[in-house]
Tab-separated table of C-alpha atoms in Angstrom:
chain	number	residue	atom	x	y	z
A	53	GLU	CA	22.919	2.616	16.826
A	54	PHE	CA	21.207	5.253	18.962
A	55	LYS	CA	24.485	6.387	20.525
A	56	LYS	CA	26.174	6.459	17.117
A	57	ARG	CA	23.469	8.664	15.612
A	58	GLN	CA	22.795	10.853	18.636
A	59	PRO	CA	25.514	13.437	17.831
A	60	GLU	CA	23.840	13.954	14.454
A	61	GLY	CA	20.586	14.920	16.156
A	62	ALA	CA	18.724	11.889	14.833
A	63	ILE	CA	15.022	11.513	15.628
A	64	TRP	CA	13.495	8.092	16.293
A	65	ILE	CA	9.957	6.762	16.054
A	66	MET	CA	8.394	4.018	18.175
A	67	LYS	CA	5.451	1.917	16.983
A	68	PRO	CA	3.449	-0.827	18.734
A	69	ILE	CA	3.390	-3.969	16.614
A	70	GLY	CA	-0.191	-4.902	17.482
A	71	LYS	CA	-2.032	-1.641	16.835
A	72	SER	CA	-3.202	0.326	13.818
A	73	GLN	CA	-4.507	3.763	12.813
A	74	GLY	CA	-1.504	5.507	14.373
A	75	LYS	CA	-2.323	4.438	17.926
A	76	GLY	CA	0.609	4.433	20.343
A	77	ILE	CA	3.129	5.952	17.898
A	78	PHE	CA	5.456	8.712	19.094
A	79	LEU	CA	8.782	10.389	18.284
A	80	PHE	CA	11.762	10.851	20.591
A	81	ASP	CA	15.375	12.027	20.533
A	82	LYS	CA	16.358	11.099	24.100
A	83	LEU	CA	16.193	7.714	25.777
A	84	SER	CA	14.676	9.332	28.852
A	85	GLU	CA	11.584	10.178	26.801
A	86	ILE	CA	10.748	6.506	26.389
A	87	SER	CA	9.542	6.395	30.004
A	88	ASN	CA	6.462	8.299	28.854
A	89	TRP	CA	5.835	6.036	25.869
A	90	ARG	CA	2.455	4.862	27.172
A	91	GLN	CA	0.947	8.342	27.173
A	92	VAL	CA	-1.874	8.711	24.663
A	93	PRO	CA	-2.359	12.013	22.756
A	94	LEU	CA	-5.041	14.237	24.295
A	95	PHE	CA	-7.459	14.095	21.357
A	96	GLN	CA	-7.334	10.286	21.415
A	97	ARG	CA	-8.055	10.236	25.160
A	98	ASN	CA	-11.043	12.539	24.665
A	99	GLN	CA	-12.327	10.388	21.839
A	100	ALA	CA	-11.952	7.233	23.933
A	101	GLU	CA	-13.849	8.804	26.837
A	102	LYS	CA	-16.679	9.831	24.513
A	103	GLU	CA	-16.913	6.340	23.082
A	104	GLN	CA	-17.042	4.882	26.585
A	105	GLN	CA	-20.021	7.066	27.423
A	106	GLN	CA	-21.908	6.120	24.252
A	107	ASN	CA	-21.140	2.426	23.991
A	108	ARG	CA	-20.305	-0.368	26.374
A	109	ARG	CA	-17.069	-2.065	25.519
A	110	ALA	CA	-17.102	-5.668	24.372
A	111	SER	CA	-15.694	-8.313	26.713
A	112	ALA	CA	-12.580	-8.748	24.570
A	113	GLU	CA	-11.810	-5.041	24.865
A	114	LYS	CA	-12.260	-5.202	28.632
A	115	GLU	CA	-9.795	-8.043	28.865
A	116	GLU	CA	-7.330	-5.981	26.863
A	117	GLU	CA	-7.747	-3.096	29.310
A	118	ASP	CA	-7.169	-5.438	32.242
A	119	GLN	CA	-3.852	-6.441	30.698
A	120	SER	CA	-2.810	-2.864	29.913
A	121	ASP	CA	-0.060	-2.988	32.533
A	122	LEU	CA	1.745	-5.784	30.705
A	123	PRO	CA	4.753	-4.852	28.514
A	124	GLU	CA	3.795	-4.236	24.893
A	125	PRO	CA	6.162	-5.076	21.999
A	126	TYR	CA	7.323	-2.043	20.041
A	127	ILE	CA	9.638	-1.494	17.112
A	128	VAL	CA	11.956	1.497	16.747
A	129	GLN	CA	12.949	3.113	13.456
A	130	ARG	CA	15.059	6.095	12.605
A	131	TYR	CA	12.653	8.851	11.612
A	132	LEU	CA	12.882	10.265	8.094
A	133	SER	CA	13.475	13.914	8.963
A	134	LYS	CA	13.716	15.188	5.366
A	135	PRO	CA	10.677	13.800	3.561
A	136	LEU	CA	9.444	14.979	0.197
A	137	LEU	CA	6.669	17.500	0.840
A	138	VAL	CA	3.589	18.518	-1.137
A	139	GLY	CA	2.523	22.055	-0.348
A	140	GLY	CA	4.781	21.997	2.716
A	141	LYS	CA	2.998	18.926	4.126
A	142	LYS	CA	4.152	15.377	4.698
A	143	PHE	CA	2.681	12.382	2.886
A	144	ASP	CA	3.233	8.661	2.483
A	145	LEU	CA	2.054	6.101	-0.075
A	146	ARG	CA	-0.275	3.129	0.306
A	147	LEU	CA	0.377	0.551	-2.417
A	148	TYR	CA	-1.144	-2.874	-2.987
A	149	VAL	CA	0.777	-6.051	-3.793
A	150	LEU	CA	-0.736	-9.474	-4.485
A	151	VAL	CA	1.391	-12.577	-3.852
A	152	THR	CA	-0.196	-15.715	-5.292
A	153	SER	CA	2.752	-17.995	-4.492
A	154	TYR	CA	5.986	-17.937	-2.505
A	155	ALA	CA	7.449	-21.104	-4.045
A	156	PRO	CA	7.972	-20.125	-6.779
A	157	LEU	CA	7.568	-16.430	-5.991
A	158	SER	CA	4.771	-14.850	-8.017
A	159	VAL	CA	4.029	-11.149	-7.438
A	160	TYR	CA	1.459	-8.753	-8.913
A	161	MET	CA	1.641	-4.973	-8.451
A	162	TYR	CA	-1.513	-2.853	-8.596
A	163	ARG	CA	-1.177	0.267	-10.738
A	164	SER	CA	-3.346	2.430	-8.513
A	165	GLY	CA	-2.771	3.511	-4.954
A	166	PHE	CA	-2.909	6.754	-3.064
A	167	ALA	CA	-0.909	9.265	-1.074
A	168	ARG	CA	-2.090	10.055	2.448
A	169	LEU	CA	-1.393	13.677	3.341
A	170	SER	CA	-1.202	15.437	6.646
A	171	HIS	CA	-3.195	18.636	7.125
A	172	ALA	CA	-0.540	20.530	9.076
A	173	ARG	CA	2.678	22.021	7.737
A	174	PHE	CA	5.693	19.832	8.360
A	175	SER	CA	8.134	20.886	11.074
A	176	MET	CA	11.055	19.220	12.812
A	177	ASP	CA	11.149	21.764	15.655
A	178	ALA	CA	11.559	20.138	19.057
A	179	ALA	CA	8.263	21.648	20.204
A	180	ASP	CA	6.426	19.935	17.331
A	181	LEU	CA	7.781	16.400	17.760
A	182	SER	CA	4.798	15.428	19.913
A	183	ASP	CA	2.249	16.723	17.392
A	184	VAL	CA	0.974	13.550	15.718
A	185	GLN	CA	-1.094	15.519	13.201
A	186	ILE	CA	2.166	16.853	11.733
A	187	HIS	CA	4.089	13.584	11.652
A	188	LEU	CA	1.468	10.850	11.141
A	189	THR	CA	-0.643	10.674	7.995
A	190	ASN	CA	-3.192	8.083	9.187
A	191	VAL	CA	-6.739	9.121	8.305
A	192	ALA	CA	-7.870	8.147	11.812
A	193	ILE	CA	-5.603	10.928	13.122
A	194	GLN	CA	-5.909	13.501	10.343
A	195	LYS	CA	-9.726	13.558	10.471
A	196	HIS	CA	-9.447	15.374	13.807
A	197	ASN	CA	-7.574	18.283	12.207
A	198	GLU	CA	-9.631	21.431	11.790
A	199	ASN	CA	-8.547	21.656	8.126
A	200	TYR	CA	-9.584	18.098	7.269
A	201	ASP	CA	-11.519	17.891	3.988
A	202	GLU	CA	-14.090	15.079	4.119
A	203	LYS	CA	-14.717	15.262	0.373
A	204	ARG	CA	-11.121	14.347	-0.441
A	205	GLY	CA	-10.443	12.312	2.680
A	206	GLY	CA	-6.837	13.454	2.922
A	207	LYS	CA	-5.908	11.194	-0.022
A	208	TRP	CA	-4.451	11.855	-3.434
A	209	GLU	CA	-4.545	9.353	-6.287
A	210	LEU	CA	-1.137	7.848	-7.102
A	211	HIS	CA	-1.443	8.688	-10.799
A	212	SER	CA	-2.074	12.343	-9.941
A	213	LEU	CA	0.937	12.407	-7.625
A	214	LYS	CA	3.154	10.968	-10.360
A	215	GLN	CA	1.911	13.589	-12.838
A	216	TYR	CA	2.568	16.277	-10.222
A	217	LEU	CA	6.155	15.124	-9.723
A	218	LEU	CA	6.738	15.009	-13.485
A	219	ALA	CA	5.322	18.528	-13.855
A	220	LYS	CA	7.497	19.969	-11.085
A	221	ASP	CA	11.164	20.809	-11.390
A	222	HIS	CA	12.152	17.171	-10.810
A	223	ASP	CA	14.098	15.410	-13.547
A	224	PRO	CA	11.608	13.081	-15.330
A	225	ASP	CA	14.227	10.314	-15.423
A	226	LYS	CA	14.567	10.554	-11.639
A	227	VAL	CA	10.799	10.331	-11.203
A	228	HIS	CA	10.597	7.208	-13.385
A	229	ARG	CA	13.581	5.772	-11.503
A	230	LEU	CA	11.806	6.496	-8.198
A	231	PHE	CA	8.841	4.296	-9.113
A	232	TRP	CA	11.203	1.572	-10.337
A	233	GLU	CA	13.045	1.704	-7.000
A	234	ILE	CA	9.751	1.498	-5.108
A	235	GLN	CA	9.177	-1.817	-6.822
A	236	ASP	CA	12.752	-2.804	-5.895
A	237	VAL	CA	11.899	-2.208	-2.233
A	238	ILE	CA	8.787	-4.364	-2.543
A	239	LEU	CA	10.553	-7.222	-4.318
A	240	TYR	CA	13.526	-7.323	-1.955
A	241	SER	CA	11.240	-7.316	1.086
A	242	LEU	CA	9.365	-10.337	-0.279
A	243	MET	CA	12.552	-12.165	-1.211
A	244	ALA	CA	13.893	-11.564	2.294
A	245	VAL	CA	11.053	-13.600	3.835
A	246	GLN	CA	10.425	-16.017	0.975
A	247	LYS	CA	12.198	-18.937	2.649
A	248	VAL	CA	10.408	-18.588	5.995
A	249	ILE	CA	6.853	-18.156	4.673
A	250	ILE	CA	4.901	-21.413	4.636
A	251	GLN	CA	3.836	-22.104	1.062
A	252	ASP	CA	0.252	-23.229	0.496
A	253	LYS	CA	-1.026	-23.414	-3.066
A	254	HIS	CA	-4.549	-22.691	-1.800
A	255	CYS	CA	-3.545	-19.376	-0.171
A	256	PHE	CA	-2.668	-15.878	-1.322
A	257	GLU	CA	-1.761	-12.586	0.337
A	258	LEU	CA	-2.816	-9.031	-0.458
A	259	TYR	CA	-0.335	-6.685	1.208
A	260	GLY	CA	-0.628	-2.977	1.866
A	261	TYR	CA	2.808	-1.372	1.546
A	262	ASP	CA	3.486	1.979	3.200
A	263	ILE	CA	6.281	3.874	1.453
A	264	MET	CA	7.758	7.291	2.146
A	265	ILE	CA	9.824	9.392	-0.255
A	266	SER	CA	12.747	11.514	0.913
A	267	ASP	CA	13.472	14.933	-0.557
A	268	ASP	CA	16.150	13.388	-2.816
A	269	LEU	CA	13.481	11.152	-4.441
A	270	LYS	CA	14.503	7.938	-2.689
A	271	PRO	CA	11.864	5.457	-1.427
A	272	TRP	CA	11.844	4.178	2.153
A	273	LEU	CA	9.830	1.227	3.426
A	274	ILE	CA	7.774	2.168	6.480
A	275	GLU	CA	5.787	-1.019	7.043
A	276	VAL	CA	3.972	-3.892	5.352
A	277	ASN	CA	0.366	-4.567	6.351
A	278	ALA	CA	-0.766	-8.174	6.016
A	279	SER	CA	-4.409	-7.136	6.441
A	280	PRO	CA	-4.652	-3.691	4.857
A	281	SER	CA	-7.771	-1.687	5.576
A	282	LEU	CA	-10.153	-1.625	2.628
A	283	THR	CA	-12.567	0.818	4.206
A	284	ALA	CA	-13.322	3.741	1.896
A	285	ASN	CA	-13.942	7.309	3.052
A	286	THR	CA	-14.623	8.956	-0.337
A	287	PRO	CA	-16.419	7.858	-3.535
A	288	SER	CA	-13.143	7.726	-5.508
A	289	ASP	CA	-11.523	5.713	-2.721
A	290	TYR	CA	-14.450	3.280	-2.841
A	291	ASP	CA	-14.174	2.907	-6.631
A	292	MET	CA	-10.437	2.210	-6.420
A	293	LYS	CA	-10.747	-0.405	-3.677
A	294	PHE	CA	-13.773	-2.064	-5.271
A	295	ALA	CA	-11.810	-2.370	-8.523
A	296	LEU	CA	-8.811	-3.674	-6.585
A	297	LEU	CA	-10.832	-6.508	-5.049
A	298	ASP	CA	-12.562	-7.282	-8.336
A	299	ASP	CA	-9.216	-7.524	-10.161
A	300	MET	CA	-7.733	-9.595	-7.349
A	301	LEU	CA	-10.466	-12.216	-7.766
A	302	THR	CA	-9.880	-12.184	-11.520
A	303	VAL	CA	-6.168	-12.887	-10.980
A	304	LEU	CA	-6.973	-15.742	-8.592
A	305	ASP	CA	-9.069	-17.216	-11.429
A	306	PHE	CA	-11.340	-19.610	-9.564
A	307	GLU	CA	-13.176	-20.406	-12.835
A	308	LYS	CA	-9.897	-21.284	-14.629
A	309	TYR	CA	-10.361	-18.867	-17.521
A	310	LEU	CA	-6.764	-17.568	-17.603
A	311	VAL	CA	-3.931	-19.373	-19.365
A	312	GLY	CA	-1.242	-18.351	-16.855
A	313	THR	CA	0.956	-16.279	-19.165
A	314	GLU	CA	-0.924	-12.964	-18.853
A	315	LEU	CA	1.304	-9.995	-17.994
A	316	GLN	CA	-1.641	-7.774	-17.020
A	317	VAL	CA	-4.968	-8.707	-15.468
A	318	GLY	CA	-7.201	-5.708	-14.837
A	319	GLY	CA	-5.179	-3.193	-12.838
A	320	PHE	CA	-2.596	-5.788	-11.747
A	321	ASP	CA	0.722	-6.100	-13.590
A	322	VAL	CA	3.038	-9.067	-13.109
A	323	LEU	CA	6.075	-7.850	-11.176
A	324	TYR	CA	7.883	-11.147	-10.638
A	325	ARG	CA	7.321	-14.614	-12.100
A	326	ASN	CA	9.406	-17.737	-12.790
A	327	GLY	CA	12.486	-16.307	-11.110
A	328	ALA	CA	12.581	-13.132	-13.219
A	329	ARG	CA	11.368	-9.587	-12.918
A	330	VAL	CA	8.707	-8.469	-15.382
A	331	GLY	CA	8.094	-4.919	-16.543
A	332	PRO	CA	7.740	-2.564	-19.521
A	333	THR	CA	9.823	-3.201	-22.622
A	334	ASP	CA	13.041	-1.312	-23.278
A	335	ALA	CA	11.226	0.818	-25.859
A	336	SER	CA	8.757	2.095	-23.253
A	337	THR	CA	9.077	5.609	-21.821
A	338	HIS	CA	8.188	4.245	-18.377
A	339	GLU	CA	10.391	2.018	-16.277
A	340	SER	CA	7.396	0.918	-14.208
A	341	TYR	CA	3.634	0.671	-14.671
A	342	LEU	CA	3.170	1.795	-11.073
A	343	GLY	CA	1.305	5.106	-11.038
A	344	CYS	CA	0.494	4.922	-14.764
A	345	ASN	CA	-3.028	5.188	-16.108
A	346	ASN	CA	-5.076	2.261	-14.825
A	347	ASN	CA	-6.677	0.952	-18.024
A	348	ARG	CA	-8.229	-2.025	-16.250
A	349	LEU	CA	-11.629	-1.841	-17.973
A	350	GLN	CA	-10.149	-1.746	-21.469
A	351	GLN	CA	-7.748	-4.572	-20.627
A	352	LEU	CA	-10.440	-6.787	-19.130
A	353	GLU	CA	-12.730	-6.163	-22.097
A	354	LYS	CA	-9.928	-7.026	-24.546
A	355	MET	CA	-9.047	-10.171	-22.617
A	356	ALA	CA	-12.710	-11.252	-22.474
A	357	ARG	CA	-13.118	-10.839	-26.256
A	358	GLN	CA	-9.927	-12.767	-26.949
A	359	TYR	CA	-10.706	-15.673	-24.650
A	360	GLY	CA	-14.348	-15.685	-25.740
A	361	ALA	CA	-13.343	-16.040	-29.382
A	362	GLU	CA	-10.931	-18.851	-28.521
A	363	GLN	CA	-13.642	-20.622	-26.540
A	364	ASP	CA	-16.084	-20.322	-29.462
A	365	GLU	CA	-13.515	-21.862	-31.799
A	366	ARG	CA	-12.968	-24.794	-29.481
A	367	THR	CA	-16.680	-25.514	-29.009
A	368	ALA	CA	-17.918	-24.827	-32.592
A	369	PRO	CA	-19.025	-28.050	-34.381
A	370	SER	CA	-16.896	-28.968	-37.387
A	371	SER	CA	-18.824	-29.243	-40.725
A	372	ALA	CA	-18.391	-32.375	-42.841
A	373	PRO	CA	-16.579	-31.701	-46.146
A	374	VAL	CA	-18.349	-32.250	-49.446
A	375	GLY	CA	-17.658	-35.668	-50.890
A	376	SER	CA	-17.217	-37.384	-47.524
A	377	SER	CA	-18.455	-40.888	-46.911
A	378	ALA	CA	-21.411	-39.597	-44.917
A	379	ALA	CA	-22.504	-37.354	-47.766
A	380	SER	CA	-22.033	-40.176	-50.279
A	381	SER	CA	-24.207	-42.562	-48.287
A	382	VAL	CA	-26.988	-39.995	-48.147
A	383	VAL	CA	-26.835	-39.495	-51.935
A	384	ALA	CA	-26.773	-43.253	-52.476
A	385	GLY	CA	-29.846	-43.672	-50.322
C-alpha cells in the first residue's frame, strides 16, 4: 500500500496502541524516517524532565522505563491531508456512544460532543510535518501552544460546530448528510466486531469515537477509545460530561423504571435496536439527532411526570362502588 501511494505523495501517521494524549505519534512520507520513530518531541522531553525533578516515579513507571528498549506495537494509517478547517486550523470530533448489548446489538448515541481544535494554522509543508501542534489536536499537546486559551480549553461544542457549518457556504443537505454518515461509521464499526465481542448482560461500554471531516464533508474514523477520558478542563466541558454520565446511568436503569421502548433517554438517542436503525421520522428536517439541541432536562422531566402518573395509577386504592355487598352489609348493620 505504501509503494502504491508513494507516487501520489501520500503522508502516513504512526500511533502506539498503548499510549494516549498524543504521545509517540508522528508523521512520515519515507520509510527511512521510521528509524527515528522513538524520538519524543522536544517540549514533551522538557516536560518529562521537569516532572522527574518534582516527583519520584512510581514503581510501575520505572518498570516501564526499564522495558523501553523492547519493540512497541504501532498502527499506521494514511494521513488525511485535506481536512475540513475552521479558521485555517485543523480539528477532530470526540463523540460518545453507549452500547448496552452486543447480542442483540443495542446502541445509544449522545447528542452532545465537542470539536478539539489545534492552535496553529494547518500546513502540509514538508518542514511542518514534525510539528505536532499543527497536526495533533490532543489537549495535552495543544495546551503547550502559546496561543492556547484556558477558558475555552481548545474545544468547541458540537451543536455550535453544526450551526457554523449550516451558516457557512455548505449545502445544508450535505451538512445533514454528514452527520448521518458519521452515525453510519459508528454503526458499521460496531457491527464489524459484534461477533467477536464477548456478550455479558451485566456489562456495558461507553466508547469515545474520534472522527475527522475532510474538506468534501466526508467523515473518517480515526480511532475508538474504550476508556475515553472524562476529565474536564472548562466549566462547560464539566457540565457536558457530568450530564453524559448522569444520562448513562439513567439508560442503564438499575432501579428498573424504564419500560424498554424509549427512543430518547436524557441526551441519549437510540441509534440501533432489535436489528434496525432508529432515527428521526421522514417528516423531520434533520436526518440525525447528533449535534442537535440537547434537550435532556426537558425530556427527563417529561419522562418522570409520565412514569410518575402511571405509577400513581397502579398504586392508587380502588374505591368500592355504591350498592356493593360491603356497603349493603354496613347499612343492614
